[in-house]
PDB file of C-alpha atoms in Angstrom:
ATOM      1  CA  UNK A   8      93.130 186.502 -56.899  1.00  0.00           C
ATOM      2  CA  UNK A   9      93.114 182.674 -55.831  1.00  0.00           C
ATOM      3  CA  UNK A  10      92.614 183.450 -52.272  1.00  0.00           C
ATOM      4  CA  UNK A  11      89.549 185.512 -52.931  1.00  0.00           C
ATOM      5  CA  UNK A  12      88.009 182.625 -55.084  1.00  0.00           C
ATOM      6  CA  UNK A  13      88.671 180.248 -52.444  1.00  0.00           C
ATOM      7  CA  UNK A  14      87.114 182.576 -49.922  1.00  0.00           C
ATOM      8  CA  UNK A  15      84.043 183.116 -52.348  1.00  0.00           C
ATOM      9  CA  UNK A  16      83.715 179.198 -52.741  1.00  0.00           C
ATOM     10  CA  UNK A  17      83.822 178.574 -49.044  1.00  0.00           C
ATOM     11  CA  UNK A  18      81.336 181.236 -48.240  1.00  0.00           C
ATOM     12  CA  UNK A  19      78.914 179.820 -50.943  1.00  0.00           C
ATOM     13  CA  UNK A  20      79.399 176.326 -49.595  1.00  0.00           C
ATOM     14  CA  UNK A  21      78.783 177.680 -45.983  1.00  0.00           C
ATOM     15  CA  UNK A  22      75.593 179.512 -47.314  1.00  0.00           C
ATOM     16  CA  UNK A  23      74.142 176.407 -49.075  1.00  0.00           C
ATOM     17  CA  UNK A  24      75.040 174.267 -46.093  1.00  0.00           C
ATOM     18  CA  UNK A  25      73.202 176.677 -43.752  1.00  0.00           C
ATOM     19  CA  UNK A  26      70.127 176.949 -46.278  1.00  0.00           C
ATOM     20  CA  UNK A  27      70.015 173.127 -46.897  1.00  0.00           C
ATOM     21  CA  UNK A  28      69.965 172.373 -43.082  1.00  0.00           C
ATOM     22  CA  UNK A  29      66.660 174.398 -42.478  1.00  0.00           C
ATOM     23  CA  UNK A  30      63.567 172.639 -42.168  1.00  0.00           C
ATOM     24  CA  UNK A  31      60.690 174.063 -43.920  1.00  0.00           C
ATOM     25  CA  UNK A  32      57.766 174.996 -41.784  1.00  0.00           C
ATOM     26  CA  UNK A  33      54.564 173.892 -42.644  1.00  0.00           C
ATOM     27  CA  UNK A  34      51.004 175.465 -41.742  1.00  0.00           C
ATOM     28  CA  UNK A  35      49.359 173.722 -38.959  1.00  0.00           C
ATOM     29  CA  UNK A  36      45.546 173.938 -38.444  1.00  0.00           C
ATOM     30  CA  UNK A  37      43.311 172.972 -35.389  1.00  0.00           C
ATOM     31  CA  UNK A  38      39.794 173.558 -34.521  1.00  0.00           C
ATOM     32  CA  UNK A  39      38.073 174.139 -31.197  1.00  0.00           C
ATOM     33  CA  UNK A  40      34.759 174.781 -29.939  1.00  0.00           C
ATOM     34  CA  UNK A  41      33.651 177.255 -27.162  1.00  0.00           C
ATOM     35  CA  UNK A  42      30.255 177.036 -25.670  1.00  0.00           C
ATOM     36  CA  UNK A  43      28.363 179.540 -23.373  1.00  0.00           C
ATOM     37  CA  UNK A  44      25.026 179.288 -21.887  1.00  0.00           C
ATOM     38  CA  UNK A  45      23.378 182.709 -21.278  1.00  0.00           C
ATOM     39  CA  UNK A  46      19.882 181.866 -19.645  1.00  0.00           C
ATOM     40  CA  UNK A  47      16.913 184.656 -19.795  1.00  0.00           C
ATOM     41  CA  UNK A  48      16.425 186.365 -16.300  1.00  0.00           C
ATOM     42  CA  UNK A  49      13.476 187.780 -15.279  1.00  0.00           C
ATOM     43  CA  UNK A  50      13.301 189.164 -11.605  1.00  0.00           C
ATOM     44  CA  UNK A  51      10.486 191.274 -10.261  1.00  0.00           C
ATOM     45  CA  UNK A  52      11.267 193.246  -6.743  1.00  0.00           C
ATOM     46  CA  UNK A  53       8.055 194.166  -4.674  1.00  0.00           C
ATOM     47  CA  UNK A  54       7.990 196.310  -1.916  1.00  0.00           C
ATOM     48  CA  UNK A  55       7.852 194.396   1.388  1.00  0.00           C
ATOM     49  CA  UNK A  56       5.163 194.523   4.114  1.00  0.00           C
ATOM     50  CA  UNK A  57       1.679 195.931   3.638  1.00  0.00           C
ATOM     51  CA  UNK A  58       0.683 198.875   1.673  1.00  0.00           C
ATOM     52  CA  UNK A  59      -1.879 201.161   3.388  1.00  0.00           C
ATOM     53  CA  UNK A  60      -4.365 203.229   1.506  1.00  0.00           C
ATOM     54  CA  UNK A  61      -4.451 206.956   3.083  1.00  0.00           C
ATOM     55  CA  UNK A  62      -7.234 209.244   3.271  1.00  0.00           C
ATOM     56  CA  UNK A  63     -10.028 206.598   3.407  1.00  0.00           C
ATOM     57  CA  UNK A  64     -13.470 208.264   3.868  1.00  0.00           C
ATOM     58  CA  UNK A  65     -17.001 208.033   2.207  1.00  0.00           C
ATOM     59  CA  UNK A  66     -17.135 209.555  -1.470  1.00  0.00           C
ATOM     60  CA  UNK A  67     -13.367 209.972  -1.744  1.00  0.00           C
ATOM     61  CA  UNK A  68     -10.585 208.238  -3.284  1.00  0.00           C
ATOM     62  CA  UNK A  69      -7.732 206.747  -1.011  1.00  0.00           C
ATOM     63  CA  UNK A  70      -4.536 206.417  -2.550  1.00  0.00           C
ATOM     64  CA  UNK A  71      -1.016 204.554  -2.061  1.00  0.00           C
ATOM     65  CA  UNK A  72       2.138 204.879  -4.024  1.00  0.00           C
ATOM     66  CA  UNK A  73       4.933 202.265  -4.364  1.00  0.00           C
ATOM     67  CA  UNK A  74       7.715 201.282  -6.572  1.00  0.00           C
ATOM     68  CA  UNK A  75       8.196 198.140  -8.343  1.00  0.00           C
ATOM     69  CA  UNK A  76      11.450 197.071 -10.124  1.00  0.00           C
ATOM     70  CA  UNK A  77      11.969 194.621 -12.897  1.00  0.00           C
ATOM     71  CA  UNK A  78      15.222 193.510 -13.924  1.00  0.00           C
ATOM     72  CA  UNK A  79      15.277 191.575 -17.113  1.00  0.00           C
ATOM     73  CA  UNK A  80      17.847 190.573 -20.084  1.00  0.00           C
ATOM     74  CA  UNK A  81      14.902 190.134 -22.401  1.00  0.00           C
ATOM     75  CA  UNK A  82      11.780 191.868 -23.426  1.00  0.00           C
ATOM     76  CA  UNK A  83       8.905 191.524 -20.690  1.00  0.00           C
ATOM     77  CA  UNK A  84       5.544 191.845 -19.818  1.00  0.00           C
ATOM     78  CA  UNK A  85       4.285 192.403 -16.381  1.00  0.00           C
ATOM     79  CA  UNK A  86       0.504 191.224 -15.704  1.00  0.00           C
ATOM     80  CA  UNK A  87      -1.635 192.115 -12.702  1.00  0.00           C
ATOM     81  CA  UNK A  88      -4.764 190.853 -10.844  1.00  0.00           C
ATOM     82  CA  UNK A  89      -6.742 190.750  -7.699  1.00  0.00           C
ATOM     83  CA  UNK A  90      -6.453 187.724  -5.540  1.00  0.00           C
ATOM     84  CA  UNK A  91      -9.392 185.888  -4.184  1.00  0.00           C
ATOM     85  CA  UNK A  92     -12.902 185.693  -5.815  1.00  0.00           C
ATOM     86  CA  UNK A  93     -14.011 189.193  -5.039  1.00  0.00           C
ATOM     87  CA  UNK A  94     -13.955 190.580  -8.431  1.00  0.00           C
ATOM     88  CA  UNK A  95     -10.944 193.048  -7.830  1.00  0.00           C
ATOM     89  CA  UNK A  96     -12.676 194.428  -4.705  1.00  0.00           C
ATOM     90  CA  UNK A  97     -11.193 194.861  -1.240  1.00  0.00           C
ATOM     91  CA  UNK A  98     -12.657 192.522   1.294  1.00  0.00           C
ATOM     92  CA  UNK A  99     -13.561 193.037   4.934  1.00  0.00           C
ATOM     93  CA  UNK A 100     -10.953 191.807   7.445  1.00  0.00           C
ATOM     94  CA  UNK A 101     -13.419 190.313   9.616  1.00  0.00           C
ATOM     95  CA  UNK A 102     -16.164 189.161   7.099  1.00  0.00           C
ATOM     96  CA  UNK A 103     -17.256 188.456   3.739  1.00  0.00           C
ATOM     97  CA  UNK A 104     -18.435 192.044   2.692  1.00  0.00           C
ATOM     98  CA  UNK A 105     -16.524 193.756  -0.040  1.00  0.00           C
ATOM     99  CA  UNK A 106     -16.315 197.382  -1.087  1.00  0.00           C
ATOM    100  CA  UNK A 107     -18.609 198.386  -4.087  1.00  0.00           C
ATOM    101  CA  UNK A 108     -15.759 199.675  -6.230  1.00  0.00           C
ATOM    102  CA  UNK A 109     -12.873 197.753  -7.585  1.00  0.00           C
ATOM    103  CA  UNK A 110      -9.410 198.790  -6.575  1.00  0.00           C
ATOM    104  CA  UNK A 111      -7.393 200.372  -9.602  1.00  0.00           C
ATOM    105  CA  UNK A 112      -3.580 200.565 -10.217  1.00  0.00           C
ATOM    106  CA  UNK A 113      -1.488 202.804 -12.610  1.00  0.00           C
ATOM    107  CA  UNK A 114       2.103 203.160 -13.386  1.00  0.00           C
ATOM    108  CA  UNK A 115       2.912 206.908 -12.760  1.00  0.00           C
ATOM    109  CA  UNK A 116       5.946 208.986 -14.310  1.00  0.00           C
ATOM    110  CA  UNK A 117       7.222 209.448 -17.785  1.00  0.00           C
ATOM    111  CA  UNK A 118       6.215 205.756 -18.961  1.00  0.00           C
ATOM    112  CA  UNK A 119       2.511 206.101 -17.411  1.00  0.00           C
ATOM    113  CA  UNK A 120       0.383 203.296 -18.682  1.00  0.00           C
ATOM    114  CA  UNK A 121      -3.526 203.408 -18.685  1.00  0.00           C
ATOM    115  CA  UNK A 122      -5.034 202.920 -15.209  1.00  0.00           C
ATOM    116  CA  UNK A 123      -6.132 199.219 -14.835  1.00  0.00           C
ATOM    117  CA  UNK A 124      -9.219 198.015 -12.914  1.00  0.00           C
ATOM    118  CA  UNK A 125      -8.361 194.868 -11.006  1.00  0.00           C
ATOM    119  CA  UNK A 126     -10.468 191.709 -11.459  1.00  0.00           C
ATOM    120  CA  UNK A 127      -9.757 188.028 -10.721  1.00  0.00           C
ATOM    121  CA  UNK A 128      -8.127 187.503 -14.116  1.00  0.00           C
ATOM    122  CA  UNK A 129      -4.913 188.662 -15.175  1.00  0.00           C
ATOM    123  CA  UNK A 130      -4.443 191.944 -17.280  1.00  0.00           C
ATOM    124  CA  UNK A 131      -1.454 193.400 -18.668  1.00  0.00           C
ATOM    125  CA  UNK A 132      -0.069 196.419 -16.409  1.00  0.00           C
ATOM    126  CA  UNK A 133       3.075 197.242 -18.408  1.00  0.00           C
ATOM    127  CA  UNK A 134       6.020 195.789 -20.673  1.00  0.00           C
ATOM    128  CA  UNK A 135       9.295 196.690 -21.382  1.00  0.00           C
ATOM    129  CA  UNK A 136      12.706 195.917 -23.049  1.00  0.00           C
ATOM    130  CA  UNK A 137      15.667 194.537 -21.625  1.00  0.00           C
ATOM    131  CA  UNK A 138      17.404 196.387 -18.680  1.00  0.00           C
ATOM    132  CA  UNK A 139      16.330 197.455 -15.115  1.00  0.00           C
ATOM    133  CA  UNK A 140      13.175 199.542 -14.620  1.00  0.00           C
ATOM    134  CA  UNK A 141      11.568 201.277 -11.703  1.00  0.00           C
ATOM    135  CA  UNK A 142       7.919 201.352 -12.075  1.00  0.00           C
ATOM    136  CA  UNK A 143       6.283 203.882  -9.715  1.00  0.00           C
ATOM    137  CA  UNK A 144       2.691 202.586  -9.127  1.00  0.00           C
ATOM    138  CA  UNK A 145      -0.216 204.103  -7.622  1.00  0.00           C
ATOM    139  CA  UNK A 146      -3.054 201.937  -5.993  1.00  0.00           C
ATOM    140  CA  UNK A 147      -6.273 203.732  -5.661  1.00  0.00           C
ATOM    141  CA  UNK A 148      -9.616 202.950  -4.077  1.00  0.00           C
ATOM    142  CA  UNK A 149     -13.118 204.949  -4.268  1.00  0.00           C
ATOM    143  CA  UNK A 150     -15.260 204.301  -1.076  1.00  0.00           C
ATOM    144  CA  UNK A 151     -18.801 204.739  -1.546  1.00  0.00           C
ATOM    145  CA  UNK A 152     -21.348 206.221   0.942  1.00  0.00           C
ATOM    146  CA  UNK A 153     -22.732 202.747   1.068  1.00  0.00           C
ATOM    147  CA  UNK A 154     -19.559 200.819   1.869  1.00  0.00           C
ATOM    148  CA  UNK A 155     -19.526 199.332   5.613  1.00  0.00           C
ATOM    149  CA  UNK A 156     -17.019 201.295   7.604  1.00  0.00           C
ATOM    150  CA  UNK A 157     -14.251 198.593   8.714  1.00  0.00           C
ATOM    151  CA  UNK A 158     -11.015 197.332   7.911  1.00  0.00           C
ATOM    152  CA  UNK A 159     -10.196 195.939   4.467  1.00  0.00           C
ATOM    153  CA  UNK A 160      -7.626 194.171   2.732  1.00  0.00           C
ATOM    154  CA  UNK A 161      -6.725 192.761  -0.814  1.00  0.00           C
ATOM    155  CA  UNK A 162      -3.937 190.565  -2.150  1.00  0.00           C
ATOM    156  CA  UNK A 163      -2.515 191.576  -5.323  1.00  0.00           C
ATOM    157  CA  UNK A 164      -0.527 189.189  -7.593  1.00  0.00           C
ATOM    158  CA  UNK A 165       1.967 190.203 -10.341  1.00  0.00           C
ATOM    159  CA  UNK A 166       3.324 187.973 -12.985  1.00  0.00           C
ATOM    160  CA  UNK A 167       6.401 188.923 -14.967  1.00  0.00           C
ATOM    161  CA  UNK A 168       6.842 186.685 -18.190  1.00  0.00           C
ATOM    162  CA  UNK A 169       8.776 186.946 -21.330  1.00  0.00           C
ATOM    163  CA  UNK A 170       7.212 189.107 -24.065  1.00  0.00           C
TER     164      UNK A 170
END
């Protein structure tokens, strides 16, 4: 029995020695900052080149169709106006004469907005939320019997801004 006691005492001493040599771990705290800059992005993609109105004739409406693309990561508004001092009317290529009626544009498809009659001032064409949007657009021009037969042109300006 004496040997058993010695073994128990030795075992307890070894256990105590092992436990007393362990260092106690303390909690450690740190703080860091993470920064990111996510800027707003508005992009308007227009068709390249000229848009030609088809079926121009007296007393009828000529029309052309195109697709605008808006890409935005914020809500947006698309404005439109006719450039120049023509009051939204197409002007003769070789002279100052203008057509009697103003050109009109309209978003077509399932999200159709009301038709806009162009002028020299910006008007809201359409608006949307963040995302990518295809905006099918019709350009319309009525030709009067009093309009002078000639080639006509007009520059249309679009402006995409945050809503």
